[in-house]
Tab-separated table of C-alpha atoms and ligand atoms in Angstrom:
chain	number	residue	atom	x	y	z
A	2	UNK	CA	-175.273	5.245	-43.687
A	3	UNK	CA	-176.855	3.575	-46.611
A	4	UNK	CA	-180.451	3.105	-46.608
A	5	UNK	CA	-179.896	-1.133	-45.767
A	6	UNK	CA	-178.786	0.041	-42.501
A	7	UNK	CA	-180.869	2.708	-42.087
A	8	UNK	CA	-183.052	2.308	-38.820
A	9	UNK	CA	-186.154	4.230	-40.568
A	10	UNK	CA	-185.502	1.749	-44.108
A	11	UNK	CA	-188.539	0.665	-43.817
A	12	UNK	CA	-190.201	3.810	-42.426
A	13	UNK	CA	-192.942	6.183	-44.215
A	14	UNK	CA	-191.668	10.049	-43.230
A	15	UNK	CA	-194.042	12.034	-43.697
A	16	UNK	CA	-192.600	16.093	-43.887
A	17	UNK	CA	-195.266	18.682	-43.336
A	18	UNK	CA	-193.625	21.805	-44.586
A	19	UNK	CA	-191.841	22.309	-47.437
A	20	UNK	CA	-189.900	25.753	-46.845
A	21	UNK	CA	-186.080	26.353	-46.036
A	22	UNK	CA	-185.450	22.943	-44.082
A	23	UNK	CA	-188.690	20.924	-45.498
A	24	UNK	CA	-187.787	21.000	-48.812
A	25	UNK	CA	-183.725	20.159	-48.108
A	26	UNK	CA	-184.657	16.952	-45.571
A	27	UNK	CA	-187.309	15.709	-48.298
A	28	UNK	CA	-184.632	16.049	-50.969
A	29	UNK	CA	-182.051	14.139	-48.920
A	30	UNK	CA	-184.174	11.818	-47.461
A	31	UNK	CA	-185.587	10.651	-50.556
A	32	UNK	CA	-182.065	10.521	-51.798
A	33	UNK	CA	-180.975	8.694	-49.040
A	34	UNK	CA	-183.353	5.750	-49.965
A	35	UNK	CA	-185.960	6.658	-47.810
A	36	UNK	CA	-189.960	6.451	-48.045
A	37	UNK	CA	-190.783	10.298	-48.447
A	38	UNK	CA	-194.833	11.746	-48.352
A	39	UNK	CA	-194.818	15.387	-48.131
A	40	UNK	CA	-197.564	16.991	-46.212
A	41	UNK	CA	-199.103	20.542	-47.230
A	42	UNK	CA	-202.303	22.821	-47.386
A	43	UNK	CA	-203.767	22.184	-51.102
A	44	UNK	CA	-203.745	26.098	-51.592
A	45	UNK	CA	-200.287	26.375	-49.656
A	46	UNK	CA	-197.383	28.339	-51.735
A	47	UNK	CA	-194.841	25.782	-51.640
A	48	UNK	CA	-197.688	22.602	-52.984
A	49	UNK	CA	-196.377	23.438	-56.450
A	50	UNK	CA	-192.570	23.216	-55.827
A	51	UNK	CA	-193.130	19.411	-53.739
A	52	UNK	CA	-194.834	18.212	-56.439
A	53	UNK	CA	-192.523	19.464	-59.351
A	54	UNK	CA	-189.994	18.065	-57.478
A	55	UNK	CA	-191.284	14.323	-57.853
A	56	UNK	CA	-193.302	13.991	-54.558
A	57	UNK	CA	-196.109	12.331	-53.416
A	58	UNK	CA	-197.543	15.455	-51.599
A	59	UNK	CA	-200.941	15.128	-49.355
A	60	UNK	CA	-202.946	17.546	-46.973
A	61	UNK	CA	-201.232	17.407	-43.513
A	62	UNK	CA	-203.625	14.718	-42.103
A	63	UNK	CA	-203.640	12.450	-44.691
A	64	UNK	CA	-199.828	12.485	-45.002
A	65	UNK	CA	-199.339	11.996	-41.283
A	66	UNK	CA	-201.818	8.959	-41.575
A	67	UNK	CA	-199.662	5.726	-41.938
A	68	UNK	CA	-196.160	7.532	-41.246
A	69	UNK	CA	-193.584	6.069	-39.224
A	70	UNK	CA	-192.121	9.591	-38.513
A	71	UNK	CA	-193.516	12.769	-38.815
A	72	UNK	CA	-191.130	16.009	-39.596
A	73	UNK	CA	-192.697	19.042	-38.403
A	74	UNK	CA	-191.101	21.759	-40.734
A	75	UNK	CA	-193.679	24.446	-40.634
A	76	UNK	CA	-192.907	27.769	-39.251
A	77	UNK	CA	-192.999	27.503	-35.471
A	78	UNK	CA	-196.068	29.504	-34.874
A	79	UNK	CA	-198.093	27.583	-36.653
A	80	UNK	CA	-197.026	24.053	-35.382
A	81	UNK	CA	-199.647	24.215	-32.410
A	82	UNK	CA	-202.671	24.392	-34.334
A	83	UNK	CA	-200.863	22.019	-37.046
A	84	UNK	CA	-200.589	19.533	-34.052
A	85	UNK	CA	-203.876	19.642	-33.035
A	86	UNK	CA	-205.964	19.500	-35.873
A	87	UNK	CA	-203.919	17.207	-38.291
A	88	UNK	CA	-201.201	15.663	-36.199
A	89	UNK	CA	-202.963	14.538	-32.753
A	90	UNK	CA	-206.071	12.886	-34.130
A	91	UNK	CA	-203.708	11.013	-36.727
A	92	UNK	CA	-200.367	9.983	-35.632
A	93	UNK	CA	-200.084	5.891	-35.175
A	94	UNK	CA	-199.344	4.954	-31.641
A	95	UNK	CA	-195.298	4.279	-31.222
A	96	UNK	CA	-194.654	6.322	-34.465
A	97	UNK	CA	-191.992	9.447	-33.808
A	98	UNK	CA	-192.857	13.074	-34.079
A	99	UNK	CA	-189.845	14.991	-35.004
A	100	UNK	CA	-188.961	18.820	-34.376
A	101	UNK	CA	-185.907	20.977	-36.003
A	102	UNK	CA	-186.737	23.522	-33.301
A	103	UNK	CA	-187.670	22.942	-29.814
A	104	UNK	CA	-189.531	25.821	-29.342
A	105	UNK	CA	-193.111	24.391	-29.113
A	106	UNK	CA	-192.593	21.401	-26.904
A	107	UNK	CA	-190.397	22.994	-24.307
A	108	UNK	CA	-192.948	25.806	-23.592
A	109	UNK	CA	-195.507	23.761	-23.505
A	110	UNK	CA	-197.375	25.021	-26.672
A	111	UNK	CA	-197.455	21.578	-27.863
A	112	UNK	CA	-197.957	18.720	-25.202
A	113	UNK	CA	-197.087	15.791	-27.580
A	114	UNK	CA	-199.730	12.801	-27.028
A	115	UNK	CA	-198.101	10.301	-24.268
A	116	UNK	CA	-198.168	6.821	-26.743
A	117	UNK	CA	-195.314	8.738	-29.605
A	118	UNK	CA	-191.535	9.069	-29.572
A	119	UNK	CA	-190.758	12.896	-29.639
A	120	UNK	CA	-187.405	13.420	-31.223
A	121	UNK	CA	-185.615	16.461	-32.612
A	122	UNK	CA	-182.830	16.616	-35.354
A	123	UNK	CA	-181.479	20.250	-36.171
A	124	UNK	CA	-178.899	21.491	-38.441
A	125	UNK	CA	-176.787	23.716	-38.004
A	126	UNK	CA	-177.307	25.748	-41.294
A	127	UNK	CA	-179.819	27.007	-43.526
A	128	UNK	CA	-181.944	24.070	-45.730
A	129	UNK	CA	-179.980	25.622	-48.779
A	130	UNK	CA	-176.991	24.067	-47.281
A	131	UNK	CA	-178.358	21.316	-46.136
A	132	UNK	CA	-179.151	20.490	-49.220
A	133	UNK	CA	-175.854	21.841	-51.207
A	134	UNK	CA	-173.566	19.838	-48.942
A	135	UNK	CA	-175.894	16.870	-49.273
A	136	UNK	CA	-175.344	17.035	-53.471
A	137	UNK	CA	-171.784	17.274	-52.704
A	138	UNK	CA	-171.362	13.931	-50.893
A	139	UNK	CA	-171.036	15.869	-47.607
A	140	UNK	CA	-173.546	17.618	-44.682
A	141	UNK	CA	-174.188	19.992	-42.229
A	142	UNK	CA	-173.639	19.246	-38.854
A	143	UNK	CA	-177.033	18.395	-36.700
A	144	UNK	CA	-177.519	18.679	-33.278
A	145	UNK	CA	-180.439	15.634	-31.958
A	146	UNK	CA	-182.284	14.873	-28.940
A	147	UNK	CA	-184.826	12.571	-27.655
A	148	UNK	CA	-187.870	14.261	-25.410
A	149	UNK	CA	-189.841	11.411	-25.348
A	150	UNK	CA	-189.223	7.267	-25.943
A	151	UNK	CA	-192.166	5.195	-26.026
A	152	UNK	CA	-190.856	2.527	-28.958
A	153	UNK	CA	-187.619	2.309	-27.124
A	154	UNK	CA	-185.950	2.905	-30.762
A	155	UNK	CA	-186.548	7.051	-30.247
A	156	UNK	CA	-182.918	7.237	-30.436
A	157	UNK	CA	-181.855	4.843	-33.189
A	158	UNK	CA	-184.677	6.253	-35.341
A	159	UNK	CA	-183.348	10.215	-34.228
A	160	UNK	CA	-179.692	9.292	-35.384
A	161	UNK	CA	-181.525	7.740	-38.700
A	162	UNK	CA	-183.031	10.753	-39.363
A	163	UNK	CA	-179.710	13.030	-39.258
A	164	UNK	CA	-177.984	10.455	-41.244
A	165	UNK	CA	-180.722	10.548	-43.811
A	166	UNK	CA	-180.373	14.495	-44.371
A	167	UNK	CA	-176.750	13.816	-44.685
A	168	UNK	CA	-175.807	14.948	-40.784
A	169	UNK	CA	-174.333	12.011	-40.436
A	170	UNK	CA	-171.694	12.481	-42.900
A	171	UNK	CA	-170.602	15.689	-40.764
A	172	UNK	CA	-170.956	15.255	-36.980
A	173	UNK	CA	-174.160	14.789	-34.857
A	174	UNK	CA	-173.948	16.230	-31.581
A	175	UNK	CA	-176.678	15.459	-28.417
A	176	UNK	CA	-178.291	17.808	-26.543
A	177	UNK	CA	-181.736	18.533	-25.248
A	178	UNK	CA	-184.958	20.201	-25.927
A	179	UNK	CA	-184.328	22.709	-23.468
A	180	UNK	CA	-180.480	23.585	-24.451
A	181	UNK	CA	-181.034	23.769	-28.180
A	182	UNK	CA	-184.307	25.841	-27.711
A	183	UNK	CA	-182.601	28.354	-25.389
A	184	UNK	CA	-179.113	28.511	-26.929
A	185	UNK	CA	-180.875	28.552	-30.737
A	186	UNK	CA	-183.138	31.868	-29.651
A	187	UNK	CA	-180.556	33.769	-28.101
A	188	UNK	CA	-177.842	33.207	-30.567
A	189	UNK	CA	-180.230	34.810	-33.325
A	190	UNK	CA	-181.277	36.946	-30.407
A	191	UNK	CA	-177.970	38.420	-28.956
A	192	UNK	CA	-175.215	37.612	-31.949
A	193	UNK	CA	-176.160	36.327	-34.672
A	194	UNK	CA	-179.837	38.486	-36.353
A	195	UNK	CA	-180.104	40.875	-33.828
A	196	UNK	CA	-176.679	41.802	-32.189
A	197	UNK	CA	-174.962	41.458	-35.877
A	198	UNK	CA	-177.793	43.776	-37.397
A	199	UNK	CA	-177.425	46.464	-34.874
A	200	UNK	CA	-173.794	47.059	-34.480
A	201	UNK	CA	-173.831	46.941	-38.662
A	202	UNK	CA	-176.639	50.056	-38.195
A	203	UNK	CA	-174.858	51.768	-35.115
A	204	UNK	CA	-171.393	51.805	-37.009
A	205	UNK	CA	-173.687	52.914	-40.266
A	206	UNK	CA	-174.802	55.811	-38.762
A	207	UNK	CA	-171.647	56.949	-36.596
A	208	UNK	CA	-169.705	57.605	-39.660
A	209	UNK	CA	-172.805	58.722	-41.552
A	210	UNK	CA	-173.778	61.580	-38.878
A	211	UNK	CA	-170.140	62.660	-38.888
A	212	UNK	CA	-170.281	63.575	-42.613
A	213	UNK	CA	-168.731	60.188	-44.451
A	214	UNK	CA	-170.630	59.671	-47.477
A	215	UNK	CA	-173.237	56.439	-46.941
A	216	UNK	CA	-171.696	54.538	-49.249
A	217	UNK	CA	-168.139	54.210	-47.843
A	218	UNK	CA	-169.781	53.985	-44.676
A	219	UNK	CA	-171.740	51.004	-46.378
A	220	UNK	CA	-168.826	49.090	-47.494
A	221	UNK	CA	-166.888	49.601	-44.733
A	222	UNK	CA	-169.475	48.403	-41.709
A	223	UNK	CA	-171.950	46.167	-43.821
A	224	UNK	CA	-170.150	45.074	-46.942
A	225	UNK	CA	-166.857	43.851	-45.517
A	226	UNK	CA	-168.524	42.180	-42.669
A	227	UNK	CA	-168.939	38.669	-44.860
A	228	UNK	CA	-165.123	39.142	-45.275
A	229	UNK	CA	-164.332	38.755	-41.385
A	230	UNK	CA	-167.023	36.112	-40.430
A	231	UNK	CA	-165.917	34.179	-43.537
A	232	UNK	CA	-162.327	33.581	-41.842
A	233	UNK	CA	-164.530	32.959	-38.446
A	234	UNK	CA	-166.351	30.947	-39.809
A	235	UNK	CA	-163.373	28.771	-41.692
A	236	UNK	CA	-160.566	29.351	-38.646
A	237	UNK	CA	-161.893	30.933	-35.917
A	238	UNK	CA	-160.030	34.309	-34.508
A	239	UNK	CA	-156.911	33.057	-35.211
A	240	UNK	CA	-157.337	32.972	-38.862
A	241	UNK	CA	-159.254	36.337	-39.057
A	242	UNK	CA	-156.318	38.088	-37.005
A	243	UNK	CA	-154.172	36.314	-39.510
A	244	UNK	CA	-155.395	37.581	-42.628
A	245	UNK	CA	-155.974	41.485	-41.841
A	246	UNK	CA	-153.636	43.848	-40.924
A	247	UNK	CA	-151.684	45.285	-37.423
A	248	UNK	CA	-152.940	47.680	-37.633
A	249	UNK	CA	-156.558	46.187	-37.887
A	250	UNK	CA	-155.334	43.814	-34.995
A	251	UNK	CA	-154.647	46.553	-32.763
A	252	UNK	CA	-157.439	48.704	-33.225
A	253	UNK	CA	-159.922	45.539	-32.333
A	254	UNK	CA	-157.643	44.875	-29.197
A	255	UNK	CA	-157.994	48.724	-27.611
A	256	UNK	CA	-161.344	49.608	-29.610
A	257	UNK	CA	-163.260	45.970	-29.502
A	258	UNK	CA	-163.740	45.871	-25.798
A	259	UNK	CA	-165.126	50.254	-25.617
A	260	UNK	CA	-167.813	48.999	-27.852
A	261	UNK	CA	-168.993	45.468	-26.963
A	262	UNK	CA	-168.293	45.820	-23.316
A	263	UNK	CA	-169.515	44.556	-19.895
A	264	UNK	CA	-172.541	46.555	-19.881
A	265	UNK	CA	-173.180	44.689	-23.354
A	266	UNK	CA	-172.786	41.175	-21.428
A	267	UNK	CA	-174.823	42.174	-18.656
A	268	UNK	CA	-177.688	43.029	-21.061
A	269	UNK	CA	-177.432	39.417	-22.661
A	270	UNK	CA	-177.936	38.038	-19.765
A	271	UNK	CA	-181.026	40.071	-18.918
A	272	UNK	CA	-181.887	38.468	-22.597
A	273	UNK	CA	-180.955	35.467	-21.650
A	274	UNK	CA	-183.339	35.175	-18.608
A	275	UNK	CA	-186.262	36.449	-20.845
A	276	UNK	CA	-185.564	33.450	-23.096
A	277	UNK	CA	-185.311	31.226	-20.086
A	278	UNK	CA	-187.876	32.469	-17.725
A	279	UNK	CA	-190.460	32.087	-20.706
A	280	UNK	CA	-190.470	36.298	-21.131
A	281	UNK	CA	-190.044	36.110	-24.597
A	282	UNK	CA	-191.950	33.112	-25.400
A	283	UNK	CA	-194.959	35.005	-23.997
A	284	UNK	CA	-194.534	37.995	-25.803
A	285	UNK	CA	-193.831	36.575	-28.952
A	286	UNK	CA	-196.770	34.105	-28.892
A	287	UNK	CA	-198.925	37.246	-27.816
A	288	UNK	CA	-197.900	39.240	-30.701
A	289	UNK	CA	-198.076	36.373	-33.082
A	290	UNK	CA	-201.948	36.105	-31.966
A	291	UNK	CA	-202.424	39.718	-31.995
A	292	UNK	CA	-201.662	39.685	-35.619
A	293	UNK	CA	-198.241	41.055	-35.493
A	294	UNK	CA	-198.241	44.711	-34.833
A	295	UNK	CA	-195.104	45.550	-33.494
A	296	UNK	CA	-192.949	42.515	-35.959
A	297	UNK	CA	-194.556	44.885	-39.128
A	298	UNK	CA	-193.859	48.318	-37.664
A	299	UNK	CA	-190.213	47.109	-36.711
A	300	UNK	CA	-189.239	45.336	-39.790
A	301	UNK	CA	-190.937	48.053	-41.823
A	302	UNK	CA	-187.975	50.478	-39.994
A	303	UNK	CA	-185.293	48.090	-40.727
A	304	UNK	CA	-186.668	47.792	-44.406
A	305	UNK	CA	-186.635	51.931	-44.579
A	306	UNK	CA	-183.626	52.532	-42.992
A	307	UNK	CA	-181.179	54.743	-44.996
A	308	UNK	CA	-178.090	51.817	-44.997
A	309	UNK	CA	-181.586	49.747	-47.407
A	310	UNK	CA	-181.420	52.158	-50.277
A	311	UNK	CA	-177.506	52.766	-50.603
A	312	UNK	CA	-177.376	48.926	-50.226
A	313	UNK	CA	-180.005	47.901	-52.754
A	314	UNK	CA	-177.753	51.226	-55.208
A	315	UNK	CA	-174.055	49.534	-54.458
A	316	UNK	CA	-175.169	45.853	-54.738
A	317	UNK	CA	-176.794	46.279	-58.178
A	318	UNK	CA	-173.178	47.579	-59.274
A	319	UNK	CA	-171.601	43.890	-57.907
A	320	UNK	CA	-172.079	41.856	-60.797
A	321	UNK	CA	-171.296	38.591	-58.846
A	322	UNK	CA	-174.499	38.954	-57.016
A	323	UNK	CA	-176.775	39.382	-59.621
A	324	UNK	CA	-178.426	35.573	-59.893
A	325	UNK	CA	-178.348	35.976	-64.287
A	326	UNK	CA	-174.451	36.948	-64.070
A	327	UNK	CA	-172.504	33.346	-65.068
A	328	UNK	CA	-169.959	32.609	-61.785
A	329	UNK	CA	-166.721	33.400	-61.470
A	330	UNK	CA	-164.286	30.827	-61.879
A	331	UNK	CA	-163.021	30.385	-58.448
A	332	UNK	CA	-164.100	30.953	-54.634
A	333	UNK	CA	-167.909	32.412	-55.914
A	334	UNK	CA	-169.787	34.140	-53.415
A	335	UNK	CA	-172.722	31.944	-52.472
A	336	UNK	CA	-175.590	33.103	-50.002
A	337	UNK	CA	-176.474	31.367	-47.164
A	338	UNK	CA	-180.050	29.526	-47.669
B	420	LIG	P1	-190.232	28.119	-43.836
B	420	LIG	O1	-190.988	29.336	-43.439
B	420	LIG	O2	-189.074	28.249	-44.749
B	420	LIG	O3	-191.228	27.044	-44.495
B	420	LIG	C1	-192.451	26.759	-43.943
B	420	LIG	C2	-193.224	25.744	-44.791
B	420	LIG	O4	-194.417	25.389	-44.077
B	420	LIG	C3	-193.677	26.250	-46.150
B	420	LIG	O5	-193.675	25.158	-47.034
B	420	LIG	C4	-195.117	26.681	-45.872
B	420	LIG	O6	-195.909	26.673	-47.048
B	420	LIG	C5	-195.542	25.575	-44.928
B	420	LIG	N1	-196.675	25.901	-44.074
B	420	LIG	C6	-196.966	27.090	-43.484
B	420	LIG	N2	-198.080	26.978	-42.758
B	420	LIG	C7	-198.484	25.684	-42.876
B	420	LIG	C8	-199.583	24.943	-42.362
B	420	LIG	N3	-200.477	25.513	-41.556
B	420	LIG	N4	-199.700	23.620	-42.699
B	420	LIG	C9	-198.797	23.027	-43.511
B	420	LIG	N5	-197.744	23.686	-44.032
B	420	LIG	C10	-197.594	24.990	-43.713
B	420	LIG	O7	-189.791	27.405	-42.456
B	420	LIG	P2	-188.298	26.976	-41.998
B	420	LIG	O8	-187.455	28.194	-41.837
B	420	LIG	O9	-187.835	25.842	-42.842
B	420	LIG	O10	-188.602	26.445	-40.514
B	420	LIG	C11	-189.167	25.147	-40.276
B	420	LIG	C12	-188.686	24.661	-38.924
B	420	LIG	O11	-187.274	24.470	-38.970
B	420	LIG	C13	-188.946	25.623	-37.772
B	420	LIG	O12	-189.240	24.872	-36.623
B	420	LIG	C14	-187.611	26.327	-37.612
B	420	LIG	O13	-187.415	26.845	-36.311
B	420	LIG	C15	-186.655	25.185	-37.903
B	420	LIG	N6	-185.300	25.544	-38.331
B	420	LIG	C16	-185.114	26.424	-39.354
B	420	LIG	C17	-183.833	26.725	-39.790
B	420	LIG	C18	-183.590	27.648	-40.965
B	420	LIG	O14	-182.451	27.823	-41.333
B	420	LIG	N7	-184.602	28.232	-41.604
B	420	LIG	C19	-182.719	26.109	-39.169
B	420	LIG	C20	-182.935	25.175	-38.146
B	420	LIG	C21	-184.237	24.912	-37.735
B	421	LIG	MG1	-182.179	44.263	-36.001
């Protein structure tokens, strides 16, 4: 959509946050014709970087002062106090407060003032590709939903939005605050962060405690992995069980199912309810406030854990990944945002 027909043409956006996604949907807005402010704290890491890149960047209150649409694009933890102190007291009547995660509003952390639209607009990727597809005349898919319509535009100004970050180019699906804030926690939850990291460490150390040397064991269960969800990722199954082996094929058929099993299912569920019951809401708000004991001590184990140091050893020796190294010619390896 060019920015003529744009519903938020003659909008101010202001974007608070200027990390992973703030910095792509400022880029893309701004290059989609829009009316960009950036909103940040003056001795914020990521000031610097808004203002090198050409914008007009402003302390959260004053940027959300006169804006048509406000982006919230800080990390989710700190949205409620963000709201309160710089976006509640400011915000015009009948302007549009705008989430990329619904996180806040649907458990009530965040109980948006009753006289704004509250809108959400999420990609399905990282900001780098959000902004990398955006450069190439293309985008990144965006799911979009509309909690709250006071202006009666909530939705025309929602669909704006994901056209402006280039979503529109790609597809733009509707959901709901509830559905993308459940489904978007336990995909990182069950699959995607957690269920992918564990079954990379479980395989790691199977072969490991039964003598293999790490680093075959390395290649084989963490290395190789970007090789099979690459052909997910570009054809589904089909094209994965196309491109490897029989014998491969067989051994997922009979082995697959002993490892990821019902047991496995019924335990995502039991995630699942934690996600939707509010569980894990709770305890992740709790440790947040508590100053993050038990996030540090478990990250600080993932960080030590033997598969770290024969990973950090092998991928030094792949010259492809080393950001100095000029690409390859063809297909080069690119890592997500
Ligand atoms: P990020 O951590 O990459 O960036 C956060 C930005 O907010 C930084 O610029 C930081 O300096 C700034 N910031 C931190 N505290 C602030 C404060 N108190 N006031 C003003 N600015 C502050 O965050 P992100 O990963 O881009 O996530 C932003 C939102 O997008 C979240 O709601 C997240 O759930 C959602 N989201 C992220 C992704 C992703 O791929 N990272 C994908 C979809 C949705
Ligand atoms: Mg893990």
């Amino acid at each position: 959509m060019s920015n003529a027909t744009n519903p938020l043409a003659t909008s101010r956006i202001a974007v608070l946050g200027y990390g992973s996604q703030g910095r792509a949907h400022a880029l893309n807005l701004r290059d989609s014709g829009l009316d960009v402010v950036v909103g940040l704290r003056p001795n914020g890491p990521t000031w610097h970087k808004a203002v090198a890149d050409g914008f007009k960047v402003a302390e959260p209150a004053e940027a959300v002062k006169g804006a048509d649409l406000v982006a919230v694009l800080t990390p989710d933890m700190v949205q409620p106090t963000l709201y309160k102190e710089a976006i509640e007291p400011n915000i015009k009547p009948g302007a549009a407060l705008l989430f990329a995660h619904g996180f806040n509003v649907h458990f009530g952390q965040i109980k948006p003032r009753a006289d704004i639209d509250v809108i959400l607009v999420a990609p399905k990727g990282p900001g780098a590709l959000v902004r990398s597809e955006y450069e190439r005349g293309r985008g990144v898919p965006c799911i979009w939903a509309v909690h709250q319509d006071v202006s009666g535009h909530a939705e025309a100004k929602t669909k704006g939005y994901a056209d402006g970050i280039g979503g529109g180019r790609a597809m733009i699906i509707q959901t709901d605050f509830k559905e993308e804030t459940e489904t978007d926690l336990f995909g990182e939850q069950a699959v995607l962060c957690g269920g992918a990291s564990e079954l990379v460490l479980k395989g790691f150390e199977t072969l490991v405690e039964a003598g293999y040397q790490p680093e075959i064991a390395y290649y084989e269960v963490m290395h190789e992995l970007k090789l099979i969800v690459d052909l997910f990722y570009e054809g589904g199954l089909a094209k994965m069980l196309q491109f490897v082996s029989e014998t491969a094929q067989y051994g997922d058929y009979v082995s697959g199912p002993r490892v990821v099993d019902a047991g496995t299912k019924a335990r995502m569920k039991e995630v699942l309810t934690d996600i939707q019951d509010g569980t894990f809401a709770r305890n992740w708000i709790a440790e947040y406030q508590a100053g993050l004991p038990n996030y540090k001590r478990l990250k600080q184990a993932d960080l030590e854990h033997p598969i770290e140091r024969v990973g950090a050893a092998l991928r030094a020796r792949m010259p492809w990944l080393q950001p100095t190294a000029p690409k390859p010619a063809a297909a080069p390896l690119k890592k997500a945002g």
